[in-house]
Structures are given as structure tokens and as C-alpha cells.
Amino acid sequence: AQSVTQPDIHITVSEGASLELRCNYSYGATPYLFWYVQSPGQGLQLLLKYFSGDTLVQGIKGFEAEFKRSQSSFNLRKPSVHWSDAAEYFCAVGAINQAGTALIFGKGTTLSVSS
Amino acid sequence: NAGVMQNPRHLVRRRGQEARLRCSPMKGHSHVYWYRQLPEEGLKFMVYLQKENIIDESGMPKERFSAEFPKEGPSILRIQQVVRGDSAAYFCASSPPGTLGNQPQHFGDGTRLSIL
């Protein structure tokens, strides 16, 4: 069955430090992978996506993610975290059927940024 | 999240009442998805609709829940005879037509449903 695991429920990073959020997926074919960010009381904003091609994808707000097929991972990174990055981050895989694509989400990682 | 409009933002219902959640997709989008987010959980897929058609409802509870996306007007998620366990945030997403998954879904800000 398709699934997404985000091993870290909560991470605290100092402002200016680097960040890596982990995501592992289980999917039978080449996956479509996404990272979304959710601020409190808000909807989800797409940070970046991977469909095919270059395994290192660039997103908005200085985020990037690397698809590693051998590790079934799609980790999100940012070289220098800003206080405004504090939010909840969701990794998702597109479960494709003949009709369309339902997204399967991980349970999320809450990022806190300390000064 | 500009584009996908959900209303109301907050909805309070008593047990046994009906809840109606509305979603207007982004302009030009004809695919609508509903997700439910329970506390401490990620989003769970409920249903995928195109205009006047339910394409995939594999995530919908078998009873009390229904969804529609009429030719005119917003998509509606309807919950009859609500119970405390229905308390959650319900998110709508939309994507353009003619795709089979390689277009990202754009999300609304959600409806927070509270059951008294």
C-alpha cells in the first residue's frame, strides 16, 4: 500500500541554521512527490514538486528537495532558516489511478525556529 | 492560498445537525478534491470530483457523507447527522483539466468544523 512517513514529529532549529526534514515513501511505481507547508489556521501551500528528471528540485522560499529512489526518500532542505519558516510541513505522494490523483500525506513535521 | 475559496471558514454544529461545506475551485480548474485533517494527523483523501461526476470516493465514509460538484456553482461536501468525531478541518483542492496527476493541487484555507 502507498504510504508516506515523516519520522520527525517536531524539530527545533536555530535561526540561520540549516534544515533537513525527512520524508520516506512507499509506492509501487515512479512517484509524484510534493512538499507542502501549512501555517496555523491556513491551508496548504506548495513548496516544490518532483515528477521526473533532475532529482534535485528547487522550490519557493529557498527550499530544495532531493529524490533518492534507492532510499525511497524525498528530504526537504534549506541552508539557512528564517523565523518565518516556523510552520508545519507535509510530504505527499501522488497516488495515480486511471481516474486521477489522490494525494497521500505524511503526518507532518512541525518546525519551530529559535532565536 | 489565493484562488481556491472555501466557506465558511468556521462552522459550528450540534450533534445530529447537517453540515454543508462549500468549495469554489481556482478559475479554469475542473478537478476538485476534498481532504479531512484530524488533530495531530496529516490530510486524508476523501473524494475526487469533476463537473457533475464523482470520480473517486474511496476515502469517503460509507454513511452520512456525500459530495457533489454541479455544472454551475461550487462543490459541496455534505455531512448529515453530524457526530463529535466529525470535528476536523476539511480542505478542498483543485487542479486543471486534462491531467492525470502531474499537476499540483492547489488548496483552500479549509473549513474548521466543530461539533458541540
Coordinates of C-alpha atoms in Angstrom, one line a residue:
Chain A
A1 CA 0.0 0.0 0.0
Q2 CA 1.1 3.5 -0.7
S3 CA 2.3 5.5 2.3
V4 CA 4.4 8.4 3.4
T5 CA 6.4 8.6 6.6
Q6 CA 7.7 11.7 8.2
P7 CA 9.8 10.3 11.1
D8 CA 10.2 13.6 12.9
I9 CA 7.1 15.0 14.6
H10 CA 8.7 18.2 15.9
I11 CA 12.0 19.8 15.0
T12 CA 13.6 23.0 16.5
V13 CA 16.2 24.8 14.6
S14 CA 18.1 28.0 15.4
E15 CA 17.5 30.9 13.1
G16 CA 20.2 30.9 10.4
A17 CA 21.0 27.2 10.8
S18 CA 20.4 24.6 8.1
L19 CA 17.3 22.4 8.0
E20 CA 16.5 19.0 6.7
L21 CA 13.1 17.4 7.1
R22 CA 12.9 13.7 6.3
C23 CA 10.3 12.0 4.2
N24 CA 10.1 8.3 3.1
Y25 CA 7.5 6.9 0.8
S26 CA 6.2 3.6 -0.2
Y27 CA 4.9 3.4 -3.7
G28 CA 4.9 0.8 -6.4
A29 CA 5.9 3.0 -9.4
T30 CA 7.7 6.2 -10.0
P31 CA 6.1 8.6 -7.6
Y32 CA 5.0 12.1 -8.0
L33 CA 6.2 13.8 -4.8
F34 CA 5.3 17.1 -3.1
W35 CA 6.2 19.2 -0.1
Y36 CA 3.5 21.5 1.3
V37 CA 3.7 24.0 4.2
Q38 CA 0.9 24.9 6.4
S39 CA 0.8 27.9 8.7
P40 CA -1.6 27.8 11.7
G41 CA -5.2 28.2 10.6
Q42 CA -4.3 28.3 7.0
G43 CA -4.4 26.0 4.0
L44 CA -1.5 24.2 2.4
Q45 CA 1.0 26.0 0.1
L46 CA 3.0 24.0 -2.4
L47 CA 6.7 24.4 -1.8
L48 CA 8.0 22.1 -4.5
K49 CA 7.2 19.0 -6.6
Y50 CA 9.0 16.2 -8.3
F51 CA 7.7 14.4 -11.3
S52 CA 10.7 13.3 -13.3
G53 CA 14.1 14.4 -14.4
D54 CA 16.6 16.1 -12.2
T55 CA 16.4 14.6 -8.8
L56 CA 17.3 17.8 -7.0
V57 CA 14.3 20.2 -7.2
Q58 CA 14.2 23.8 -6.3
G59 CA 11.1 25.3 -4.7
I60 CA 9.9 28.6 -3.3
K61 CA 11.3 30.4 -0.2
G62 CA 14.7 28.9 -0.7
F63 CA 13.7 25.3 -0.2
E64 CA 15.0 22.4 -2.2
A65 CA 14.4 18.6 -2.0
E66 CA 16.3 15.6 -3.4
F67 CA 14.6 12.5 -4.7
K68 CA 16.6 9.3 -3.9
R69 CA 15.0 6.3 -5.4
S70 CA 17.4 3.9 -3.7
Q71 CA 16.3 5.2 -0.3
S72 CA 12.7 5.9 -1.1
S73 CA 13.3 9.4 0.3
F74 CA 12.4 12.9 -0.6
N75 CA 14.0 15.1 2.0
L76 CA 13.4 18.8 2.2
R77 CA 16.3 21.1 2.9
K78 CA 17.0 24.8 3.4
P79 CA 20.5 26.2 4.0
S80 CA 19.5 29.0 6.4
V81 CA 16.2 29.0 8.3
H82 CA 14.3 32.2 8.9
W83 CA 11.9 32.7 11.8
S84 CA 9.0 33.0 9.3
D85 CA 9.7 29.4 8.3
A86 CA 8.1 28.1 11.5
A87 CA 5.1 26.1 10.4
E88 CA 4.0 22.5 9.7
Y89 CA 5.5 20.7 6.7
F90 CA 3.8 17.9 4.9
C91 CA 5.3 15.5 2.4
A92 CA 2.9 13.9 0.0
V93 CA 2.9 11.3 -2.8
G94 CA 0.5 11.3 -5.7
A95 CA -1.3 8.0 -5.9
I96 CA -2.2 7.7 -9.5
N97 CA -5.1 5.7 -10.8
Q98 CA -6.9 5.7 -14.0
A99 CA -9.2 8.5 -12.8
G100 CA -6.8 10.9 -11.2
T101 CA -4.5 11.5 -8.4
A102 CA -5.3 11.5 -4.7
L103 CA -2.5 12.8 -2.6
I104 CA -1.3 10.6 0.3
F105 CA 0.1 12.8 3.1
G106 CA 2.5 12.1 5.9
K107 CA 1.5 13.2 9.4
G108 CA 3.6 16.3 9.1
T109 CA 6.6 17.8 10.9
T110 CA 6.2 20.9 13.0
L111 CA 9.2 23.2 12.7
S112 CA 10.0 25.7 15.4
V113 CA 12.7 28.3 14.9
S114 CA 14.6 29.6 17.9
S115 CA 16.4 32.9 18.0
Chain B
N1 CA -3.9 30.4 -0.8
A2 CA -5.3 32.6 -3.5
G3 CA -7.8 31.0 -5.9
V4 CA -9.5 28.1 -4.1
M5 CA -12.3 29.6 -2.0
Q6 CA -13.8 27.7 0.9
N7 CA -16.7 28.8 3.1
P8 CA -17.5 29.0 5.8
R9 CA -14.0 29.2 7.4
H10 CA -15.5 28.0 10.7
L11 CA -18.7 26.1 11.2
V12 CA -20.3 25.0 14.5
R13 CA -23.0 22.4 14.6
R14 CA -24.7 20.4 17.3
R15 CA -24.8 16.7 17.1
G16 CA -27.5 15.5 14.7
Q17 CA -27.5 18.6 12.5
E18 CA -26.3 18.8 8.9
A19 CA -23.1 20.5 7.8
R20 CA -22.6 21.9 4.3
L21 CA -19.1 22.9 3.2
R22 CA -18.5 24.8 0.0
C23 CA -15.6 25.0 -2.3
S24 CA -15.1 27.1 -5.4
P25 CA -12.0 25.9 -7.4
M26 CA -9.5 28.1 -9.0
K27 CA -10.5 29.7 -12.2
G28 CA -10.0 27.2 -15.1
H29 CA -9.8 24.2 -12.7
S30 CA -12.3 21.4 -13.2
H31 CA -10.9 18.8 -10.8
V32 CA -11.9 19.1 -7.1
Y33 CA -10.6 17.1 -4.2
W34 CA -11.7 17.0 -0.6
Y35 CA -9.4 16.1 2.3
R36 CA -10.0 15.8 6.0
Q37 CA -7.4 16.7 8.6
L38 CA -7.9 15.4 12.1
P39 CA -5.9 16.8 15.1
E40 CA -2.3 15.5 15.1
E41 CA -2.8 13.9 11.7
G42 CA -2.0 14.6 8.1
L43 CA -4.6 15.2 5.5
K44 CA -6.7 12.2 4.4
F45 CA -8.2 12.0 0.9
M46 CA -11.9 11.7 0.8
V47 CA -13.3 12.3 -2.7
Y48 CA -12.3 13.4 -6.1
L49 CA -14.9 15.1 -8.4
Q50 CA -15.1 16.6 -11.8
K51 CA -18.1 18.6 -13.0
E52 CA -21.2 16.6 -12.4
N53 CA -19.2 13.4 -11.7
I54 CA -17.8 11.7 -8.7
I55 CA -14.5 10.1 -10.0
D56 CA -13.1 8.5 -6.8
E57 CA -14.9 8.4 -3.5
S58 CA -12.7 5.7 -1.9
G59 CA -11.9 7.9 1.1
M60 CA -15.4 8.8 1.9
P61 CA -17.2 7.3 4.9
K62 CA -19.9 5.0 3.8
E63 CA -22.7 6.8 5.6
R64 CA -23.7 10.4 6.2
F65 CA -21.1 11.9 3.9
S66 CA -21.8 13.0 0.3
A67 CA -20.2 15.3 -2.2
E68 CA -21.2 17.0 -5.4
F69 CA -19.8 19.3 -8.0
P70 CA -22.7 20.6 -10.1
K71 CA -22.4 22.1 -13.5
E72 CA -22.9 25.5 -12.0
G73 CA -21.8 26.6 -8.6
P74 CA -19.3 25.4 -6.0
S75 CA -18.6 21.8 -4.9
I76 CA -20.4 20.9 -1.8
L77 CA -19.4 18.4 0.9
R78 CA -22.4 17.4 3.0
I79 CA -22.3 15.7 6.3
Q80 CA -25.7 14.6 7.7
Q81 CA -26.4 13.9 11.4
V82 CA -23.0 15.1 12.5
V83 CA -21.2 13.4 15.4
R84 CA -18.4 14.6 17.6
G85 CA -15.9 12.6 15.6
D86 CA -16.6 14.7 12.5
S87 CA -14.9 17.6 14.2
A88 CA -11.9 18.3 11.9
A89 CA -10.6 20.7 9.3
Y90 CA -11.9 20.0 5.8
F91 CA -9.8 21.1 2.9
C92 CA -10.6 21.4 -0.7
A93 CA -8.1 21.4 -3.5
S94 CA -8.3 21.9 -7.2
S95 CA -6.2 21.2 -10.3
P96 CA -6.5 21.9 -14.0
P97 CA -8.3 19.7 -16.5
G98 CA -6.7 17.1 -18.8
T99 CA -4.2 15.9 -16.2
L100 CA -3.5 12.6 -14.7
G101 CA -1.6 13.6 -11.6
N102 CA 1.3 15.6 -12.9
Q103 CA -0.3 18.9 -11.9
P104 CA -0.1 20.0 -8.3
Q105 CA -3.2 20.5 -6.4
H106 CA -3.9 24.0 -5.0
F107 CA -5.5 24.1 -1.6
G108 CA -8.1 26.4 0.0
D109 CA -7.8 27.6 3.6
G110 CA -10.2 25.0 4.9
T111 CA -13.3 24.8 6.9
R112 CA -12.9 24.1 10.6
L113 CA -15.9 22.1 11.7
S114 CA -16.7 21.9 15.4
I115 CA -19.4 19.7 16.7
L116 CA -21.0 20.5 20.1

